[in-house]
PDB file of C-alpha atoms and ligand atoms in Angstrom:
ATOM      1  CA  MET A   3      -1.835   8.626  25.361  1.00  0.00           C
ATOM      2  CA  SER A   4      -1.310   8.790  21.645  1.00  0.00           C
ATOM      3  CA  PHE A   5       0.466   6.303  19.434  1.00  0.00           C
ATOM      4  CA  THR A   6       2.898   6.189  16.530  1.00  0.00           C
ATOM      5  CA  LEU A   7       2.017   4.585  13.206  1.00  0.00           C
ATOM      6  CA  ALA A   8       4.722   3.805  10.651  1.00  0.00           C
ATOM      7  CA  ILE A   9       3.749   3.613   6.989  1.00  0.00           C
ATOM      8  CA  VAL A  10       5.925   0.992   5.341  1.00  0.00           C
ATOM      9  CA  GLY A  11       6.111  -0.716   1.973  1.00  0.00           C
ATOM     10  CA  ARG A  12       8.052  -0.639  -1.274  1.00  0.00           C
ATOM     11  CA  PRO A  13       8.423   2.533  -3.353  1.00  0.00           C
ATOM     12  CA  ASN A  14       5.489   3.807  -5.375  1.00  0.00           C
ATOM     13  CA  VAL A  15       2.657   2.129  -3.499  1.00  0.00           C
ATOM     14  CA  GLY A  16       1.353   5.475  -2.227  1.00  0.00           C
ATOM     15  CA  LYS A  17       2.879   5.800   1.255  1.00  0.00           C
ATOM     16  CA  SER A  18       3.671   9.493   0.952  1.00  0.00           C
ATOM     17  CA  THR A  19       0.289  10.259  -0.576  1.00  0.00           C
ATOM     18  CA  LEU A  20      -1.330   8.703   2.483  1.00  0.00           C
ATOM     19  CA  PHE A  21       1.115  10.446   4.822  1.00  0.00           C
ATOM     20  CA  ASN A  22       0.277  13.802   3.248  1.00  0.00           C
ATOM     21  CA  ARG A  23      -3.436  13.124   3.504  1.00  0.00           C
ATOM     22  CA  LEU A  24      -3.144  12.295   7.207  1.00  0.00           C
ATOM     23  CA  VAL A  25      -0.744  15.083   8.075  1.00  0.00           C
ATOM     24  CA  GLY A  26      -1.758  17.938   5.819  1.00  0.00           C
ATOM     25  CA  ARG A  27       0.630  20.758   6.697  1.00  0.00           C
ATOM     26  CA  ARG A  28       1.358  19.546  10.217  1.00  0.00           C
ATOM     27  CA  LEU A  29       4.781  18.266   9.246  1.00  0.00           C
ATOM     28  CA  ALA A  30       7.077  17.931  12.213  1.00  0.00           C
ATOM     29  CA  LEU A  31      10.644  19.115  12.137  1.00  0.00           C
ATOM     30  CA  VAL A  32      12.980  16.206  11.597  1.00  0.00           C
ATOM     31  CA  ASP A  33      16.402  16.161  13.176  1.00  0.00           C
ATOM     32  CA  ASP A  34      19.173  16.376  10.649  1.00  0.00           C
ATOM     33  CA  GLN A  35      21.042  13.387  11.975  1.00  0.00           C
ATOM     34  CA  PRO A  36      23.319  11.180   9.940  1.00  0.00           C
ATOM     35  CA  GLY A  37      22.166   7.769   8.815  1.00  0.00           C
ATOM     36  CA  VAL A  38      18.616   6.834   8.088  1.00  0.00           C
ATOM     37  CA  THR A  39      16.946   9.344  10.409  1.00  0.00           C
ATOM     38  CA  ARG A  40      16.614  11.966   7.719  1.00  0.00           C
ATOM     39  CA  ASP A  41      14.959   9.399   5.486  1.00  0.00           C
ATOM     40  CA  LEU A  42      12.073   9.045   7.901  1.00  0.00           C
ATOM     41  CA  ARG A  43       9.491  11.815   7.819  1.00  0.00           C
ATOM     42  CA  GLU A  44       7.464  12.324  10.941  1.00  0.00           C
ATOM     43  CA  GLY A  45       4.195  14.217  11.132  1.00  0.00           C
ATOM     44  CA  GLU A  46       1.239  14.863  13.369  1.00  0.00           C
ATOM     45  CA  ALA A  47      -1.701  12.994  11.886  1.00  0.00           C
ATOM     46  CA  LYS A  48      -5.344  13.913  12.191  1.00  0.00           C
ATOM     47  CA  LEU A  49      -8.106  11.440  11.357  1.00  0.00           C
ATOM     48  CA  GLY A  50     -11.514  12.329  12.737  1.00  0.00           C
ATOM     49  CA  ASP A  51     -10.955  12.867  16.452  1.00  0.00           C
ATOM     50  CA  LEU A  52      -7.759  10.810  16.428  1.00  0.00           C
ATOM     51  CA  ARG A  53      -4.393  12.510  16.801  1.00  0.00           C
ATOM     52  CA  PHE A  54      -1.276  10.423  16.400  1.00  0.00           C
ATOM     53  CA  THR A  55       2.261  10.491  15.099  1.00  0.00           C
ATOM     54  CA  VAL A  56       2.811   9.087  11.640  1.00  0.00           C
ATOM     55  CA  VAL A  57       6.155   8.098  10.154  1.00  0.00           C
ATOM     56  CA  ASP A  58       6.771   7.844   6.413  1.00  0.00           C
ATOM     57  CA  THR A  59       9.738   5.893   5.097  1.00  0.00           C
ATOM     58  CA  ALA A  60      10.541   8.613   2.597  1.00  0.00           C
ATOM     59  CA  GLY A  61      14.155   7.645   1.907  1.00  0.00           C
ATOM     60  CA  LEU A  62      13.306   4.863  -0.513  1.00  0.00           C
ATOM     61  CA  GLU A  63      12.201   7.166  -3.276  1.00  0.00           C
ATOM     62  CA  ASP A  64      15.625   7.859  -4.714  1.00  0.00           C
ATOM     63  CA  ALA A  65      17.087   4.402  -4.113  1.00  0.00           C
ATOM     64  CA  THR A  66      18.248   2.473  -7.159  1.00  0.00           C
ATOM     65  CA  ASP A  67      17.341  -1.187  -7.526  1.00  0.00           C
ATOM     66  CA  ASP A  68      20.827  -2.150  -6.345  1.00  0.00           C
ATOM     67  CA  SER A  69      20.714  -0.138  -3.150  1.00  0.00           C
ATOM     68  CA  LEU A  70      17.059  -0.652  -2.438  1.00  0.00           C
ATOM     69  CA  GLN A  71      17.136  -3.957  -0.610  1.00  0.00           C
ATOM     70  CA  GLY A  72      19.536  -3.029   2.199  1.00  0.00           C
ATOM     71  CA  ARG A  73      18.243   0.489   2.559  1.00  0.00           C
ATOM     72  CA  MET A  74      14.671  -0.667   2.621  1.00  0.00           C
ATOM     73  CA  ARG A  75      15.450  -3.179   5.332  1.00  0.00           C
ATOM     74  CA  ARG A  76      17.308  -0.657   7.535  1.00  0.00           C
ATOM     75  CA  LEU A  77      14.729   2.064   7.108  1.00  0.00           C
ATOM     76  CA  THR A  78      11.809  -0.258   7.660  1.00  0.00           C
ATOM     77  CA  GLU A  79      13.340  -1.800  10.767  1.00  0.00           C
ATOM     78  CA  ARG A  80      14.041   1.661  12.138  1.00  0.00           C
ATOM     79  CA  ALA A  81      10.468   2.793  11.462  1.00  0.00           C
ATOM     80  CA  VAL A  82       9.062  -0.358  13.056  1.00  0.00           C
ATOM     81  CA  GLU A  83      11.129   0.235  16.181  1.00  0.00           C
ATOM     82  CA  MET A  84       9.780   3.793  16.484  1.00  0.00           C
ATOM     83  CA  ALA A  85       6.177   2.755  16.045  1.00  0.00           C
ATOM     84  CA  ASP A  86       3.412   1.091  18.000  1.00  0.00           C
ATOM     85  CA  ALA A  87       1.922  -0.283  14.779  1.00  0.00           C
ATOM     86  CA  CYS A  88       2.764  -0.466  11.094  1.00  0.00           C
ATOM     87  CA  LEU A  89       0.558   0.208   8.147  1.00  0.00           C
ATOM     88  CA  PHE A  90       1.979  -2.047   5.455  1.00  0.00           C
ATOM     89  CA  VAL A  91       0.910  -0.705   2.082  1.00  0.00           C
ATOM     90  CA  VAL A  92       0.736  -2.695  -1.146  1.00  0.00           C
ATOM     91  CA  ASP A  93      -0.430  -1.514  -4.567  1.00  0.00           C
ATOM     92  CA  ALA A  94      -3.675  -3.263  -5.456  1.00  0.00           C
ATOM     93  CA  ARG A  95      -3.291  -2.294  -9.121  1.00  0.00           C
ATOM     94  CA  VAL A  96       0.070  -4.041  -9.400  1.00  0.00           C
ATOM     95  CA  GLY A  97      -0.678  -6.919  -7.041  1.00  0.00           C
ATOM     96  CA  VAL A  98       1.752  -8.534  -4.618  1.00  0.00           C
ATOM     97  CA  THR A  99       5.383  -8.455  -5.789  1.00  0.00           C
ATOM     98  CA  PRO A 100       8.491 -10.300  -4.501  1.00  0.00           C
ATOM     99  CA  VAL A 101       9.572  -7.042  -2.824  1.00  0.00           C
ATOM    100  CA  ASP A 102       6.251  -6.926  -0.975  1.00  0.00           C
ATOM    101  CA  GLU A 103       6.985 -10.466   0.233  1.00  0.00           C
ATOM    102  CA  VAL A 104      10.331  -9.232   1.623  1.00  0.00           C
ATOM    103  CA  PHE A 105       8.505  -6.507   3.554  1.00  0.00           C
ATOM    104  CA  ALA A 106       5.993  -9.010   4.912  1.00  0.00           C
ATOM    105  CA  GLU A 107       8.908 -11.150   6.078  1.00  0.00           C
ATOM    106  CA  ILE A 108      10.626  -8.199   7.830  1.00  0.00           C
ATOM    107  CA  LEU A 109       7.393  -7.316   9.592  1.00  0.00           C
ATOM    108  CA  ARG A 110       6.673 -10.882  10.612  1.00  0.00           C
ATOM    109  CA  ARG A 111      10.173 -11.254  12.023  1.00  0.00           C
ATOM    110  CA  LYS A 112       9.871  -7.999  13.983  1.00  0.00           C
ATOM    111  CA  GLY A 113       6.634  -9.257  15.526  1.00  0.00           C
ATOM    112  CA  THR A 114       5.098  -5.818  15.240  1.00  0.00           C
ATOM    113  CA  THR A 115       1.404  -5.020  14.963  1.00  0.00           C
ATOM    114  CA  VAL A 116       0.685  -4.925  11.228  1.00  0.00           C
ATOM    115  CA  ILE A 117      -2.269  -3.397   9.455  1.00  0.00           C
ATOM    116  CA  LEU A 118      -2.262  -4.505   5.829  1.00  0.00           C
ATOM    117  CA  ALA A 119      -3.548  -1.899   3.387  1.00  0.00           C
ATOM    118  CA  ALA A 120      -4.218  -2.386  -0.319  1.00  0.00           C
ATOM    119  CA  ASN A 121      -3.906   1.071  -1.847  1.00  0.00           C
ATOM    120  CA  LYS A 122      -5.090   2.386  -5.232  1.00  0.00           C
ATOM    121  CA  CYS A 123      -8.331   0.490  -4.658  1.00  0.00           C
ATOM    122  CA  GLU A 124     -10.553   2.923  -6.504  1.00  0.00           C
ATOM    123  CA  GLY A 125     -12.162   1.227  -9.497  1.00  0.00           C
ATOM    124  CA  ARG A 126     -12.148  -2.355 -10.750  1.00  0.00           C
ATOM    125  CA  ALA A 127      -8.456  -2.453 -11.747  1.00  0.00           C
ATOM    126  CA  ALA A 128      -7.692  -3.221  -8.099  1.00  0.00           C
ATOM    127  CA  ASP A 129      -9.774  -6.396  -7.750  1.00  0.00           C
ATOM    128  CA  GLY A 130      -7.034  -8.913  -8.642  1.00  0.00           C
ATOM    129  CA  GLY A 131      -4.405  -7.280  -6.457  1.00  0.00           C
ATOM    130  CA  LEU A 132      -6.778  -7.143  -3.548  1.00  0.00           C
ATOM    131  CA  ILE A 133      -7.275 -10.902  -3.730  1.00  0.00           C
ATOM    132  CA  GLU A 134      -3.494 -11.438  -3.939  1.00  0.00           C
ATOM    133  CA  ALA A 135      -3.045  -9.315  -0.808  1.00  0.00           C
ATOM    134  CA  TYR A 136      -4.995 -11.901   1.198  1.00  0.00           C
ATOM    135  CA  GLY A 137      -2.206 -14.330   0.317  1.00  0.00           C
ATOM    136  CA  LEU A 138       0.312 -12.350   2.385  1.00  0.00           C
ATOM    137  CA  GLY A 139      -1.124 -14.022   5.473  1.00  0.00           C
ATOM    138  CA  LEU A 140      -1.572 -10.735   7.296  1.00  0.00           C
ATOM    139  CA  GLY A 141      -5.318 -10.822   7.467  1.00  0.00           C
ATOM    140  CA  GLU A 142      -7.925  -9.011   5.479  1.00  0.00           C
ATOM    141  CA  PRO A 143      -6.462  -6.046   3.602  1.00  0.00           C
ATOM    142  CA  LEU A 144      -7.898  -2.638   4.279  1.00  0.00           C
ATOM    143  CA  ARG A 145      -9.088  -1.151   0.978  1.00  0.00           C
ATOM    144  CA  LEU A 146      -7.632   2.302   0.555  1.00  0.00           C
ATOM    145  CA  SER A 147      -7.358   4.953  -2.070  1.00  0.00           C
ATOM    146  CA  ALA A 148      -4.930   7.445  -0.596  1.00  0.00           C
ATOM    147  CA  GLU A 149      -5.310   9.683  -3.607  1.00  0.00           C
ATOM    148  CA  HIS A 150      -9.103   9.751  -3.530  1.00  0.00           C
ATOM    149  CA  GLY A 151      -9.502   9.528   0.235  1.00  0.00           C
ATOM    150  CA  GLU A 152     -11.351   6.215   0.177  1.00  0.00           C
ATOM    151  CA  GLY A 153     -11.141   3.847   3.146  1.00  0.00           C
ATOM    152  CA  MET A 154     -10.484   6.559   5.721  1.00  0.00           C
ATOM    153  CA  PRO A 155     -13.473   5.661   7.962  1.00  0.00           C
ATOM    154  CA  GLU A 156     -12.287   2.029   7.949  1.00  0.00           C
ATOM    155  CA  LEU A 157      -8.736   3.117   8.795  1.00  0.00           C
ATOM    156  CA  TYR A 158     -10.184   5.186  11.629  1.00  0.00           C
ATOM    157  CA  SER A 159     -12.026   2.152  13.038  1.00  0.00           C
ATOM    158  CA  ILE A 160      -8.847   0.078  12.991  1.00  0.00           C
ATOM    159  CA  LEU A 161      -6.709   2.783  14.619  1.00  0.00           C
ATOM    160  CA  LYS A 162      -9.231   3.944  17.226  1.00  0.00           C
ATOM    161  CA  PRO A 163      -8.452   1.099  19.673  1.00  0.00           C
ATOM    162  CA  LEU A 164      -4.753   2.060  19.576  1.00  0.00           C
ATOM    163  CA  ALA A 165      -5.434   5.562  20.905  1.00  0.00           C
TER     164      ALA A 165
HETATM  165  P1  GDP P  29       5.502   6.072  -2.188  1.00  0.00           P
HETATM  166  O1  GDP P  29       6.738   5.903  -3.003  1.00  0.00           O
HETATM  167  O2  GDP P  29       5.061   4.760  -1.605  1.00  0.00           O
HETATM  168  O3  GDP P  29       5.627   7.150  -1.155  1.00  0.00           O
HETATM  169  O4  GDP P  29       4.323   6.482  -3.194  1.00  0.00           O
HETATM  170  P2  GDP P  29       3.751   7.933  -3.565  1.00  0.00           P
HETATM  171  O5  GDP P  29       2.846   8.440  -2.497  1.00  0.00           O
HETATM  172  O6  GDP P  29       4.879   8.795  -3.959  1.00  0.00           O
HETATM  173  O7  GDP P  29       2.826   7.567  -4.807  1.00  0.00           O
HETATM  174  C1  GDP P  29       3.327   6.900  -5.949  1.00  0.00           C
HETATM  175  C2  GDP P  29       2.381   7.105  -7.113  1.00  0.00           C
HETATM  176  O8  GDP P  29       1.132   6.467  -6.871  1.00  0.00           O
HETATM  177  C3  GDP P  29       2.063   8.586  -7.367  1.00  0.00           C
HETATM  178  O9  GDP P  29       1.995   8.782  -8.757  1.00  0.00           O
HETATM  179  C4  GDP P  29       0.697   8.757  -6.726  1.00  0.00           C
HETATM  180  O10 GDP P  29      -0.043   9.793  -7.312  1.00  0.00           O
HETATM  181  C5  GDP P  29       0.068   7.398  -6.992  1.00  0.00           C
HETATM  182  N1  GDP P  29      -0.982   7.064  -6.015  1.00  0.00           N
HETATM  183  C6  GDP P  29      -0.945   7.202  -4.668  1.00  0.00           C
HETATM  184  N2  GDP P  29      -2.113   6.819  -4.108  1.00  0.00           N
HETATM  185  C7  GDP P  29      -2.912   6.429  -5.127  1.00  0.00           C
HETATM  186  C8  GDP P  29      -4.255   5.916  -5.187  1.00  0.00           C
HETATM  187  O11 GDP P  29      -4.971   5.780  -4.199  1.00  0.00           O
HETATM  188  N3  GDP P  29      -4.723   5.583  -6.432  1.00  0.00           N
HETATM  189  C9  GDP P  29      -3.961   5.730  -7.555  1.00  0.00           C
HETATM  190  N4  GDP P  29      -4.507   5.376  -8.715  1.00  0.00           N
HETATM  191  N5  GDP P  29      -2.713   6.228  -7.541  1.00  0.00           N
HETATM  192  C10 GDP P  29      -2.185   6.570  -6.339  1.00  0.00           C
HETATM  193 MG1   MG P  30       7.227   8.242  -0.573  1.00  0.00          MG
END
């Protein structure tokens, strides 16, 4: 049995970069259904010997500030419902923002399995944000650099028991 992991979090934290790293070119066809379905990208992820389905909440990229809140909530809830676990990504260079707090609240309310990831962790610029991420109350953040491929063995160790 495999599992489905949803990558959630506000725009620009690096969700799609991580999705692309996990999926490579194995991008699944997505049904062209109305509503939020087309805003969720699904792919077949490969990480070491793990194979699983990964969902990226891609539809937030073109949302304006005004439309972001509702859209984000709908998309995130939809992704959570599809998934066995969520990888909640924050940007360690920016630190925790009020929008991140909204995501944490959605995830807490859904009662889903949450893996907190602090992305953009390469270099010292991430140290402050990493400490702030502990304050989300979702446990120790996984240090990632989606762009540089750092933290992948640690992500593997966390996901392995789900397989
Ligand atoms: P999304 O909106 O959450 O899907 O974020 P994207 O994957 O589109 O990335 C947003 C920006 O962050 C892009 O400019 C990426 O190149 C950059 N980015 C993603 N991952 C990293 C990382 O690990 N380190 C740094 N420094 N930048 C990153
Ligand atoms: Mg994206």
